[in-house]
């Protein structure tokens, strides 16, 4: 027995020595790789240049990538805290903030959208909750419950009020379970609901007045996105209240439009009396974008049970792939354009870059399967790479509002050099990451975030820029409310584990407010399709 005890002592020492050596080796390897990972190149050429942090490789690649992702997520979280502190210090309760001059901004979109509703406050709530910034969430929640009042007489955009305020309140309720936030959301929904009674089709006018919308007779036409981007929010109010009238009211105009129009890919406007399409251009960009987004998301929100909306979405994507694809000469990607007559536009604007992400979501959710799912996901990857050029092609690394390609040479031209803090590119990068787990998407997102930190950060928060091809770019001194709601959230989720917000349980509205999937959902019914590696 004594001999046995004596033989164990050297063995213990050997094991401890080996463990210490292993720990030192891991520490050396990880920190060495991390130093390389964070050495970001500022050279943004016309072609994709993978950031240097892609160099996690070998035996410790998985360990390295996990920790780098944690670092990146925390960096974005710190960015959100910085933006919130600026808003709290210099613009508390205002709609937006001028972060460079550190003053309050009392409307959004020059007063054409919403005024006097603390829009950034409401838009920030769901992001604060997702990032587990509980104290900051409580600060915003208390202001909303105590100060936000819809009794004031004001004219608002129905579309903007629904996606930002109604969606923000519903999401804050769903994430927190706070009944007072649910009551505030229902209060606003009740004031907006009569808009659906104006026309026999249920199609709304986008310009409405509070404190209570009055039916307007239903004349004229409505933009496709404006009339078709509210069913997620009102359906969520039905889920909160148990009253199906909100869902029925918002669903009616969509079914009327679908019944009246043969084409799944539609013109920009619909007649409010007949629901017939009007216009001259078909595409998935500004004016139509979120109508298409909500077809697939409404199917997911309802538990993947309403075949009507899934089939309509599939018909749209099929039409896009047949009719709208532009492949610039010399570039390894293609994108969905606009069709006017027989001509396809070579312009790629930031707003349409939501589309590949919505296609990837449809594939992940099982809306299509087999070879078609593979085809859809390959298209989504192609277009997301094209959209990345809005950032990768600029001197500052900030995203241009619009680029175009010469149809003969393929030369890329920045045709609108403003940076508006838009979320659509990082949104699609996020969905592509979730669909494929290909780390190049995270690398692209990190490069974008580093440009924002370098060129758009001010004492009062983050701003847009007037010319993304200037270094340094001049600030536009506006922090858009969607930067709180969407841009920061998508960056954070890109670098976070899937469990930070499960796409089985949540649907993000067009302002990135997470709405809980409703009962009857089929969990994990169809597997995500992975891109084949070439």
XYZ file of C-alpha atoms in Angstrom:
534
model
C 0.000 0.000 0.000
C 2.820 2.383 0.858
C 4.517 1.557 -2.409
C 1.288 2.396 -4.239
C 1.034 5.759 -2.470
C 4.661 6.573 -3.289
C 4.104 5.791 -6.977
C 1.150 8.188 -7.193
C 3.116 11.277 -6.070
C 5.297 11.590 -9.191
C 2.254 10.832 -11.329
C 0.329 13.723 -9.717
C 3.286 16.065 -10.225
C 3.562 15.004 -13.837
C -0.159 15.566 -14.454
C -0.031 19.001 -12.804
C 3.022 19.972 -14.826
C 1.384 18.863 -18.055
C -1.823 20.755 -17.198
C 0.152 23.928 -16.450
C 2.055 23.607 -19.712
C -1.200 23.050 -21.602
C -2.750 26.124 -20.004
C 0.257 28.276 -20.859
C 0.249 26.979 -24.418
C -3.497 27.658 -24.861
C -3.116 31.135 -23.398
C -0.192 31.903 -25.697
C -1.976 30.525 -28.742
C -5.270 32.295 -28.061
C -3.808 35.686 -27.258
C -1.465 35.506 -30.210
C -4.333 34.721 -32.546
C -6.537 37.347 -30.925
C -3.885 40.011 -31.488
C -3.947 39.102 -35.174
C -7.740 38.992 -35.204
C -8.120 42.557 -34.011
C -5.545 44.010 -36.387
C -8.143 45.195 -38.915
C -7.021 46.472 -42.291
C -8.415 49.869 -43.274
C -7.901 49.192 -46.964
C -11.430 48.952 -48.439
C -10.997 48.059 -52.094
C -13.619 47.371 -54.742
C -13.309 43.618 -54.289
C -14.030 41.704 -51.108
C -10.899 41.737 -48.915
C -11.491 39.345 -45.990
C -10.555 41.004 -42.685
C -7.407 39.713 -41.062
C -9.274 38.314 -38.078
C -10.280 35.339 -40.200
C -6.932 33.798 -39.289
C -8.297 31.552 -36.520
C -7.086 28.161 -37.725
C -5.633 24.857 -36.678
C -6.263 22.961 -33.474
C -7.645 25.962 -31.570
C -9.722 27.572 -34.347
C -13.090 26.844 -32.749
C -11.936 28.072 -29.340
C -10.468 31.229 -30.902
C -13.539 32.012 -33.002
C -15.871 31.606 -30.040
C -13.911 34.026 -27.905
C -13.419 36.554 -30.697
C -17.187 36.514 -31.262
C -17.760 37.159 -27.556
C -15.356 40.085 -27.726
C -17.152 41.527 -30.748
C -20.600 41.137 -29.182
C -19.406 42.932 -26.059
C -17.896 45.718 -28.167
C -21.271 46.295 -29.806
C -22.990 46.131 -26.418
C -20.628 48.822 -25.160
C -21.523 50.840 -28.260
C -25.198 50.583 -27.351
C -24.438 51.752 -23.814
C -22.513 54.717 -25.213
C -25.387 55.677 -27.526
C -27.940 55.298 -24.721
C -25.879 57.409 -22.339
C -25.639 60.169 -24.949
C -29.380 60.087 -25.511
C -30.028 60.063 -21.773
C -27.653 62.970 -21.125
C -28.575 65.293 -23.996
C -31.969 64.320 -25.487
C -33.974 62.383 -22.898
C -37.543 61.926 -24.116
C -36.846 63.458 -27.535
C -37.491 61.597 -30.762
C -33.833 61.568 -31.815
C -30.486 63.143 -30.917
C -27.878 65.261 -32.690
C -24.884 63.300 -31.315
C -22.124 65.632 -32.458
C -23.699 68.886 -31.266
C -25.288 67.059 -28.303
C -28.784 68.496 -28.724
C -32.272 67.026 -28.926
C -34.149 66.411 -32.177
C -37.920 66.648 -31.863
C -39.111 64.643 -34.858
C -38.098 61.946 -37.300
C -37.836 62.359 -41.073
C -38.290 66.103 -40.889
C -41.659 65.766 -39.173
C -43.104 63.641 -41.989
C -43.112 60.470 -39.911
C -43.693 60.968 -36.184
C -43.171 63.827 -33.779
C -43.264 63.979 -30.000
C -43.400 60.252 -29.152
C -39.894 59.683 -27.782
C -39.222 57.532 -30.841
C -35.620 56.639 -30.003
C -36.719 55.707 -26.479
C -39.313 53.243 -27.749
C -37.069 51.955 -30.529
C -34.261 51.259 -28.048
C -36.279 49.190 -25.580
C -36.135 45.844 -27.360
C -32.406 46.203 -28.077
C -31.687 47.008 -24.442
C -33.625 43.912 -23.387
C -31.946 41.621 -25.916
C -28.535 42.881 -24.736
C -29.577 42.294 -21.107
C -29.038 45.939 -20.200
C -31.718 45.673 -17.552
C -31.135 48.964 -15.733
C -31.220 50.919 -18.970
C -34.341 49.021 -20.048
C -36.044 49.965 -16.774
C -35.167 53.640 -17.334
C -36.764 53.582 -20.776
C -39.713 51.476 -19.651
C -40.529 53.881 -16.817
C -40.497 56.862 -19.211
C -42.801 55.057 -21.646
C -45.277 54.030 -18.971
C -45.283 57.423 -17.210
C -44.714 59.930 -20.034
C -45.745 58.518 -23.419
C -49.215 59.861 -24.170
C -51.185 59.438 -27.380
C -53.858 62.033 -26.540
C -51.962 64.822 -28.276
C -53.422 66.000 -31.600
C -50.872 65.238 -34.304
C -50.597 63.964 -37.867
C -48.399 60.894 -38.281
C -47.286 58.301 -40.782
C -49.342 55.161 -40.155
C -46.433 53.057 -41.434
C -43.765 54.647 -39.227
C -46.003 54.708 -36.158
C -46.839 51.028 -36.536
C -43.340 49.682 -37.144
C -41.527 51.858 -34.599
C -43.976 52.660 -31.802
C -46.586 49.883 -31.933
C -43.955 47.284 -32.830
C -41.553 48.613 -30.217
C -44.164 48.499 -27.458
C -45.400 45.027 -28.430
C -41.828 43.687 -28.517
C -40.940 45.279 -25.175
C -43.995 43.564 -23.725
C -43.195 40.197 -25.309
C -39.582 40.298 -24.122
C -40.336 41.455 -20.577
C -43.879 40.259 -19.864
C -44.669 43.716 -18.456
C -48.485 44.171 -18.603
C -48.223 47.967 -18.545
C -46.241 47.894 -21.779
C -48.897 45.612 -23.256
C -51.604 48.050 -22.181
C -49.711 50.943 -23.775
C -49.441 48.974 -27.030
C -53.160 48.175 -27.008
C -53.979 51.844 -26.372
C -52.119 52.860 -29.530
C -53.566 49.984 -31.559
C -57.107 51.031 -30.639
C -56.395 54.570 -31.825
C -54.993 53.359 -35.161
C -57.497 50.588 -35.847
C -60.209 52.733 -37.538
C -57.764 53.365 -40.425
C -58.703 49.931 -41.767
C -62.374 50.982 -42.040
C -61.807 53.716 -44.620
C -61.952 51.609 -47.793
C -63.926 48.452 -48.617
C -60.640 46.650 -49.199
C -59.284 47.676 -45.799
C -56.339 49.462 -47.453
C -55.176 52.351 -45.278
C -54.067 55.861 -46.065
C -50.566 56.406 -44.749
C -51.270 59.901 -43.401
C -53.516 59.710 -40.346
C -54.255 61.844 -37.306
C -54.187 61.086 -33.609
C -55.486 60.946 -30.916
C -58.005 58.786 -32.842
C -57.848 57.968 -36.549
C -60.996 58.878 -38.465
C -62.019 56.967 -41.625
C -61.294 59.131 -44.679
C -63.504 57.684 -47.412
C -60.895 55.432 -48.964
C -60.009 57.369 -52.113
C -56.723 57.326 -54.010
C -53.928 54.792 -53.779
C -51.509 53.590 -51.127
C -47.876 52.559 -51.397
C -47.404 48.802 -51.350
C -45.006 48.866 -48.391
C -47.092 51.424 -46.503
C -50.285 49.358 -46.732
C -48.643 45.969 -46.320
C -46.396 46.452 -43.297
C -48.607 46.175 -40.253
C -49.930 42.613 -39.985
C -47.113 41.435 -37.677
C -47.724 44.241 -35.210
C -51.527 44.040 -35.124
C -51.432 40.243 -34.956
C -49.141 40.577 -31.946
C -51.665 42.907 -30.294
C -54.273 40.177 -30.800
C -51.902 37.752 -29.084
C -51.376 40.170 -26.192
C -55.070 40.958 -25.714
C -56.748 37.733 -26.809
C -58.927 39.742 -29.204
C -58.625 38.644 -32.833
C -60.055 41.877 -34.285
C -56.620 43.453 -34.666
C -55.236 40.548 -36.685
C -58.359 40.317 -38.866
C -58.283 44.042 -39.653
C -54.629 43.994 -40.741
C -54.920 40.752 -42.701
C -57.977 41.880 -44.734
C -56.168 44.333 -47.079
C -53.418 41.815 -47.806
C -55.916 39.161 -48.845
C -57.785 41.740 -50.925
C -54.587 42.683 -52.776
C -53.700 39.048 -53.378
C -57.173 38.255 -54.702
C -57.220 41.251 -57.051
C -53.748 40.840 -58.613
C -52.395 37.975 -60.642
C -48.750 39.032 -60.320
C -46.975 38.131 -57.085
C -44.248 40.689 -57.907
C -46.226 43.891 -57.942
C -46.113 47.558 -58.943
C -45.435 50.209 -56.286
C -49.033 51.242 -55.451
C -52.490 49.735 -55.031
C -55.878 51.386 -55.488
C -57.653 51.612 -52.158
C -61.112 50.918 -53.590
C -60.282 47.991 -55.871
C -56.944 46.720 -54.490
C -55.601 46.655 -58.072
C -51.921 47.465 -58.547
C -50.866 50.738 -60.175
C -47.481 52.016 -61.287
C -44.774 51.146 -63.782
C -41.939 49.488 -61.840
C -41.596 46.047 -60.283
C -38.942 45.377 -57.683
C -38.178 44.738 -54.030
C -36.637 48.109 -53.163
C -37.926 51.332 -51.647
C -41.710 51.618 -51.711
C -42.359 47.877 -51.906
C -39.682 46.304 -49.682
C -41.332 45.470 -46.372
C -44.555 44.249 -48.033
C -42.529 41.300 -49.334
C -40.659 40.966 -46.056
C -43.920 40.525 -44.161
C -45.229 37.720 -46.385
C -42.661 35.263 -45.066
C -42.490 36.716 -41.573
C -46.263 36.540 -41.090
C -46.166 32.874 -42.047
C -43.435 32.289 -39.448
C -45.174 34.401 -36.787
C -48.346 32.328 -37.124
C -46.531 29.072 -36.514
C -45.855 28.276 -40.194
C -49.465 27.281 -40.636
C -51.007 29.660 -43.205
C -50.113 28.264 -46.619
C -51.534 31.321 -48.385
C -48.738 33.638 -47.237
C -45.981 31.063 -47.670
C -47.065 30.332 -51.245
C -47.323 34.027 -52.095
C -43.784 34.603 -50.797
C -42.426 31.666 -52.791
C -44.062 33.038 -55.949
C -42.383 36.411 -55.298
C -38.914 34.882 -54.926
C -39.424 32.763 -58.046
C -40.389 35.910 -59.998
C -37.355 37.779 -58.662
C -35.008 35.001 -59.776
C -36.622 34.866 -63.241
C -37.032 38.576 -63.933
C -34.924 40.869 -61.740
C -31.392 39.488 -61.547
C -28.484 41.750 -62.530
C -24.980 40.250 -62.734
C -22.412 43.051 -63.092
C -19.559 42.133 -65.465
C -16.399 41.098 -63.660
C -17.984 40.704 -60.227
C -18.608 37.403 -58.402
C -22.187 38.236 -57.389
C -25.630 39.252 -58.602
C -28.548 41.133 -57.084
C -32.275 41.797 -57.465
C -32.918 45.015 -59.359
C -35.975 46.982 -60.551
C -37.786 46.193 -63.785
C -39.304 49.132 -65.668
C -40.718 48.085 -69.007
C -38.043 45.746 -70.369
C -35.129 47.459 -68.628
C -33.327 46.352 -65.473
C -31.693 49.056 -63.383
C -27.984 48.585 -62.542
C -28.487 50.489 -59.261
C -28.199 48.817 -55.861
C -29.565 50.895 -52.988
C -29.237 50.079 -49.317
C -32.959 49.624 -48.671
C -33.340 46.633 -50.995
C -30.569 44.796 -49.170
C -33.082 43.415 -46.669
C -34.204 40.973 -49.372
C -31.470 38.313 -49.252
C -31.871 38.124 -45.476
C -35.603 37.497 -45.808
C -34.895 34.763 -48.356
C -32.405 33.138 -45.977
C -35.017 33.335 -43.199
C -37.534 31.572 -45.433
C -35.063 28.778 -46.136
C -34.170 28.404 -42.450
C -37.869 28.314 -41.560
C -38.599 25.505 -44.011
C -40.710 27.535 -46.447
C -38.988 25.715 -49.325
C -37.000 22.499 -49.372
C -34.591 20.476 -51.436
C -32.962 21.922 -54.571
C -35.119 25.050 -54.434
C -33.932 25.799 -50.910
C -30.336 25.409 -52.094
C -31.004 27.730 -55.045
C -32.626 30.342 -52.813
C -29.771 30.300 -50.318
C -27.132 30.585 -53.022
C -28.966 33.615 -54.409
C -29.185 35.114 -50.889
C -25.437 34.693 -50.426
C -24.749 36.280 -53.815
C -26.911 39.307 -53.166
C -25.609 39.771 -49.621
C -22.079 39.858 -51.019
C -23.225 42.477 -53.560
C -24.781 44.525 -50.756
C -21.545 44.355 -48.773
C -19.953 46.416 -51.547
C -21.945 49.417 -50.306
C -19.379 49.394 -47.464
C -16.413 47.618 -48.998
C -16.180 50.054 -51.925
C -15.914 53.258 -49.882
C -12.800 54.965 -48.558
C -14.197 55.236 -45.024
C -15.760 51.770 -44.837
C -19.136 53.335 -44.005
C -22.051 52.269 -46.170
C -23.149 54.340 -49.166
C -26.852 54.876 -49.711
C -26.605 53.785 -53.338
C -24.097 52.335 -55.802
C -24.407 51.461 -59.474
C -22.553 49.322 -61.977
C -21.653 50.114 -65.569
C -23.487 47.532 -67.631
C -20.600 47.123 -70.072
C -17.477 47.334 -67.932
C -18.904 46.514 -64.515
C -17.258 49.614 -62.997
C -18.722 50.443 -59.595
C -19.805 54.044 -58.986
C -20.981 55.511 -55.670
C -24.122 57.296 -56.819
C -25.337 58.467 -53.384
C -22.492 58.968 -50.929
C -24.544 59.507 -47.749
C -24.383 57.097 -44.798
C -27.735 56.933 -43.017
C -26.935 54.268 -40.388
C -29.217 51.892 -42.244
C -29.527 48.275 -41.043
C -30.368 46.284 -44.181
C -26.873 45.063 -45.058
C -25.965 43.942 -41.537
C -29.481 42.461 -41.292
C -28.873 40.168 -44.269
C -25.365 39.359 -43.053
C -26.910 38.286 -39.736
C -29.424 35.981 -41.438
C -26.721 34.521 -43.683
C -24.616 33.769 -40.602
C -27.530 32.020 -38.938
C -28.317 30.042 -42.113
C -24.773 28.919 -42.975
C -22.456 29.472 -39.977
C -19.845 30.601 -42.518
C -17.495 32.872 -40.552
C -16.926 35.201 -43.517
C -20.250 36.853 -42.656
C -19.024 37.683 -39.171
C -15.780 38.998 -40.634
C -17.678 41.327 -42.956
C -19.862 42.551 -40.101
C -16.877 43.237 -37.875
C -15.197 45.285 -40.574
C -18.386 47.355 -40.878
C -18.569 47.866 -37.117
C -14.969 49.004 -36.890
C -15.657 51.657 -39.558
C -18.638 52.911 -37.559
C -16.549 53.128 -34.400
C -13.777 54.937 -36.240
C -15.779 57.454 -38.271
C -19.290 57.781 -36.791
C -18.813 57.878 -32.997
C -19.234 61.153 -31.090
C -19.602 62.123 -27.455
C -23.384 62.078 -27.792
C -23.619 58.768 -29.670
C -23.290 57.762 -33.335
C -24.209 59.728 -36.452
C -24.550 59.301 -40.178
C -22.135 60.869 -42.648
C -22.425 63.157 -45.664
C -19.772 61.531 -47.858
C -18.573 57.996 -47.218
C -15.758 58.364 -49.742
C -14.094 61.146 -47.745
C -11.667 60.382 -44.915
C -12.597 61.462 -42.388
C -16.229 61.786 -43.490
C -18.236 64.811 -42.338
C -20.957 63.978 -39.819
C -24.620 64.642 -40.637
C -25.151 65.040 -36.855
C -28.231 62.794 -36.743
C -28.620 59.535 -34.882
C -31.546 57.742 -36.517
C -33.919 55.980 -34.146
C -33.519 52.831 -36.229
C -29.837 52.781 -35.263
C -31.005 51.896 -31.727
C -33.682 49.460 -32.865
C -32.094 47.713 -35.819
C -28.476 48.434 -36.648
C -27.052 47.887 -33.166
C -29.283 44.852 -32.575
C -28.257 43.074 -35.767
C -24.568 43.697 -35.091
C -24.954 42.294 -31.583
C -26.908 39.227 -32.689
C -24.396 38.504 -35.458
C -21.678 37.952 -32.863
C -23.869 36.348 -30.175
C -24.894 32.695 -29.726
C -28.164 31.700 -31.409
C -29.725 31.439 -27.960
C -29.512 35.240 -27.584
C -32.612 35.363 -29.789
C -33.944 32.118 -31.229
C -35.510 32.455 -34.680
C -37.718 29.505 -33.773
C -39.391 31.623 -31.105
C -39.126 35.202 -32.367
C -39.810 37.153 -35.549
C -38.136 40.527 -36.053
C -40.428 43.133 -37.582
C -39.085 45.556 -40.178
C -37.769 47.770 -37.350
C -36.069 44.668 -35.840
C -38.455 44.520 -32.892
C -38.731 40.858 -31.783
C -42.318 39.576 -31.685
C -43.054 36.230 -30.091
C -44.077 33.392 -32.432
C -47.674 32.535 -31.705
C -49.137 29.232 -30.524
C -49.365 26.323 -32.920
C -45.840 26.782 -34.217
C -44.021 23.715 -35.473
C -40.646 23.674 -33.797
C -37.764 22.497 -35.913
C -40.050 20.954 -38.522
C -37.590 21.427 -41.358
C -33.837 21.661 -41.266
C -31.848 24.628 -42.493
C -29.996 24.107 -45.754
C -26.249 24.758 -45.784
C -24.424 26.213 -48.758
C -22.137 23.726 -50.437
C -18.497 24.686 -50.136
C -16.844 25.104 -53.498
